[in-house]
Amino acid sequence: MAGCLITSVLSLATNLLPSIRASVQAPSSSSSNSNNSERGCARAFEEDLEKLMRTMEWIKATLYDAEEREIRDRSVKLWLKELKKVAYDAEDVLGEYRYEVTRVQLEARKASEASGSHKRKKMEYIEYIVQIPDDMVDRLNKIRSRFDEIAKDREALQLRESDGARRPNNKLLRPPTGHMVDEASIFGRDAEIEEVINLLLSEKEKPFSVISIIGKGGLGKTTIAQLVYKDERVTRCFDLCGWVCVSEEFDVGRLTKATIESVSKINYNLSELSSLQGKLAETVKGKRILLVLDDLWNENQSLRELFRVPFKEAKVVSILITTRNKKVAKVMQTTTYFSPTTLPEDSCWQLFQHYAFSGTNYTMPPHLVNMGKDIMRKCGGLPLAVKSIASLLSHETNEEDWREISESDLWESNSSNDIFPALQISYDHLPPHLKPCFLFCSMYPKDYILEKMHLIELWISHGYIESKGKRRITEIGVEYYEELKQRSFVDDFSSEFTERCKLHDIIHDLARLNSENEHYSVEIKRFQPLDIQKENIPQEACHLYVGGFSEYVHEVFQQNLMGLRTLSIDMRGCYVDLQICNLTKFEALRVLELKGHYLRIPDSISELKHLAHLDIKCSYLKTLPLSIGLLYNLQTLIVDCKKLEYLPESIGSLSNLQRLIINADNPINYLPHELVNFLTIKTMKAWLNVRNVAWLKDMTDLDGNLTINGVSNLKDVQRANMRNKCKLEAFYINCNPDYNGRWVDSAKSMLEITLRPEISVHDADFSWLESLQPHPNLKKLGVEFYSSATVPGWMCDPLSLQSIQKILLDNCDKIQSLPFNNLHTLKHLVVCDCHGFRVLQLEQLSSQLEKLEISDGLIPSVEIALTEPFIPYVRVLYCGCTAIVIGDLQ
C-alpha cells in the first residue's frame, strides 16, 4: 500500500513542478522586497520538492522488499506505518498547492472573460503565477526531513534496494484465464448435496422445519446451500423461494424486508417493523415457502421469535440455515443437522488443478506435481484455502516460486483458524499495486455488495491505480479488479444488469487483519441502538463506513478523526432528517459518500479542498449548495436525487471533473453556462432538457452511451462534432422534433439529451443527419423516427461503421431496404416498426451475425437465431402486413 501512495505523491509532484518553476522564473515589474520574497518562497519550495522526490524514489526502490516482510517483521511494519503517515502529509501539502493552482487559473479566466480578452483553450499551469504561502514551505521542509530520516532507517532494517517490483522469469505454466463460479468449479460434494436435498424433501410436508448446515468457515456450506436451492426437485415443491444473507448482525427489520423482496421479487418502500411483518404475512399466506438464511450468527432467541411471527400465515415453511455455531442452530429450533466434511484428497487435487491451471485437462509440469500436492495437503481439505492458494500459484512463474510458498513458515503458525495460513500466504504474494485495492474493500461491512465500476472509481480517487501511457485509467482499474477476482480475493455477485462483488467472510477478516484499523465500519441497528461513543472509532482509521438506522450519526463528527480520507455514511434505512454537521474538521477527505432519504448538505463542504469523489444519494434533495463549486480538485460527482430540479451555476467551476452522473426522475432543465468549458469530462450520465448540443463539441473523451432526442436543427448538430468522440460506445438518435419523453431501455440511458429549440424546425429531407456521423470506433447505433427515404452517405460507407456490432432501426417508415453494406463486425440487427421495409438481401448480412430481430407493431417480435453454418436462406417471412425477403426466391 505504501508503494501506491509513494507513486501517487510522486505523480502529483511531477505535475505541479511546472507551476512552481513558473513562480520562480516569473519576471517582475519592480524589485520590491515583496516580489523577491515571493520568488524566494517559490524557489525554496521547488528545491525541497525536488529533494523530496529524489528521496521518495530511493524509498520506493526498497518498498517491495519491505512489504514482503511486513507480516513477519514487526520493526519493518512500524517503518512502513511511519512511511505511510509522512507520505499522507506530503500528499496533503501538494494537494493544497494543486488547489491553489486551480483557483488562480479560474479567477484569471473569469477576469479575462469579463474583460473580453479571453480565448477559449485548454489552460496550462505555466500560464499563471501561484503565490506559495510561507507555512507551506515550512511544512514541506519538515516533511522532507522526516523522509530523509526514514530513508536512513532503511539501512538499519537491512532492506535491499531493487526496482520496486518482481521481474517475471520465463513462464513454465500456461497463462491464467478467467473462471466463473459455477458447478464446473465444484468437486467432491455430490453426495452431500444429494443428502441435504433428501433431508429437505423428506420434511416438505411439515408445517415448520429447519435444517442447519454447520461447519467451520471456508468449508463450503454456502456452496452446498446454493446448489440445493437451485435444484429443480426442490424448487418444484415450493410456491415461493427466498435467499437472505444474514451475517453477524441479526437485524429483524432488515431481514424481514430482505425476505419479502427475495420471495416476491418486489422492492417495497417500507421501514416500520409492523408494516414489514404485515407485508411478509400477506405475501406468504397459504403458500409453501423455502427460505435460506445464509451465514447465521445470532444466538438471541427473542429476535428469532420476532422474525418467525409472520410465517405463521404460511401453509408450509422450510428453512435452510448455514452457520458456524451449533448453538445458533439450536436456538433456531433445528429439526435436522447436517455437517459437511472436509474435501477428500482426490477432490482437493481436482479443485487445485481447476484454479491453478484453469481446468483438470491441462498437463501439469511433472516437476511441480509433487510440490503442488504437498501444498494442497497443507490446506487441510478446506475448499476456500485450496482455491486461494491455487489461484495464487496460477500467477507464479517457476519452480522457485512454488518452493518458496511450500516452505513458508506461515504454514506452521499457531492461528486458531486453519484456513488463515493459506490466505495469508496468498495475500503476501499479491502484487504491491493490488494490496491497497483489496484492503479498501474491507472498509465496508461483511456481505456488503460493491458495484464493480463504483469500486474502481474509488480506487482511482485515492490514487491506487497508476496510469500507463495513453491507456484509460478505468481500463487499468478493470484489469486490477479482474486479477483480484482471478486470485479469489473478491467473489463475483453480478446480476443481469450490474457487475457486482463482495468479500467472503474469511477474506474480509484477512483484509481487516492486514489493514490494522485503517479500514473500519460501524453499523447501528434500529432495533439494537448503539452509542458510537462506547465503541470509539480507532484514530488510525483512514477509511470509515457508518451505516444502518441511527440518530447518533452526529456523534461520529465529535470524534477525533481528522486523518479520514474516506467517509461513507449510509442512512437510507432511516426516514428522519440527517443533518450533516460542520465538515471542516475532515479536511483530508478524498472520498465522501452521503446517502439518506432526508439530507441537508452544509456549505462547509467547500472546505474539503482535497475531495476527489463526492457521491450524494437522497430521495428528497432538490438542489446542491452553491459552495460545491469550490471543490476544485473534484474528479467524480454522483448525484442520485429523484427530486433534483437543477444544478447550481457554480458547478461550472469544477474544471478537474472527469465523471458527472446525475440521476433524477425528471430532466434537468438548466445546464450551467460554464459547463461548456468541461474539456476533461470522460463519463457523463444525465437526462438533460436543453436548447442545443453545441457544448458537446470539445468533449472528446466522452465515453459510454449518448442519446439525442428531438434533433431538428442542422447548425446545432454540426457543432456537436460527433466524429471526434472516439471513445463513445453507443449512439442513439431520435429524429422526432416534438419528442419530449425518454428512452425506456436503461442500457441506452447514459447521457440522454432532449432538445427543446426555441423554434421547432421540421427538416423534410433530414440533411442534418449527415452531420451526425460518428467515429468509426462506434459499436452500437440506433435511429428512430427517421422519415426520409434518403439515408446519409456515412450509413452506406462500411469504413464509417467498421467497428459496429449492433444496429437498431425503429419507426423509419420510408426506408425500404437495409442501407448498410459489408459490415463485417455486425452481430445484432433490429428492424422495428419500419412499415415501408420490403427487402433484406442475404448478402447484406454479416457473417458474424448472431441475432436478427424483425418486428411490426401488429404482431410480436420475430427473432431468428443464426448458427453455424450460416442459414442458406429463408424464403418469405411475414411480419404484420410487411413481406421481408431474405436471400434468393426460388
Tab-separated table of C-alpha atoms in Angstrom, residues 103-121 123 127-128 673-674 677:
chain	number	residue	atom	x	y	z
A	103	ARG	CA	-8.210	28.538	-8.042
A	104	VAL	CA	-5.787	31.029	-9.587
A	105	GLN	CA	-6.478	29.631	-13.054
A	106	LEU	CA	-10.233	30.010	-12.669
A	107	GLU	CA	-10.011	33.521	-11.276
A	108	ALA	CA	-7.705	34.533	-14.126
A	109	ARG	CA	-10.081	33.017	-16.671
A	110	LYS	CA	-13.101	34.806	-15.219
A	111	ALA	CA	-11.222	38.095	-15.178
A	112	SER	CA	-10.189	37.544	-18.775
A	113	GLU	CA	-13.780	36.726	-19.801
A	114	ALA	CA	-15.039	39.827	-18.039
A	115	SER	CA	-12.543	41.977	-19.952
A	116	GLY	CA	-13.445	40.311	-23.245
A	117	SER	CA	-9.875	39.180	-23.957
A	118	HIS	CA	-10.334	35.533	-23.058
A	119	LYS	CA	-9.672	32.979	-25.777
A	120	ARG	CA	-11.054	29.521	-25.173
A	121	LYS	CA	-8.335	26.936	-24.888
A	123	MET	CA	-5.174	26.078	-19.826
A	127	GLU	CA	0.278	30.411	-17.670
A	128	TYR	CA	-0.442	31.504	-14.117
A	673	HIS	CA	-23.397	28.174	-18.678
A	674	GLU	CA	-19.819	27.313	-17.775
A	677	ASN	CA	-15.669	24.570	-20.559
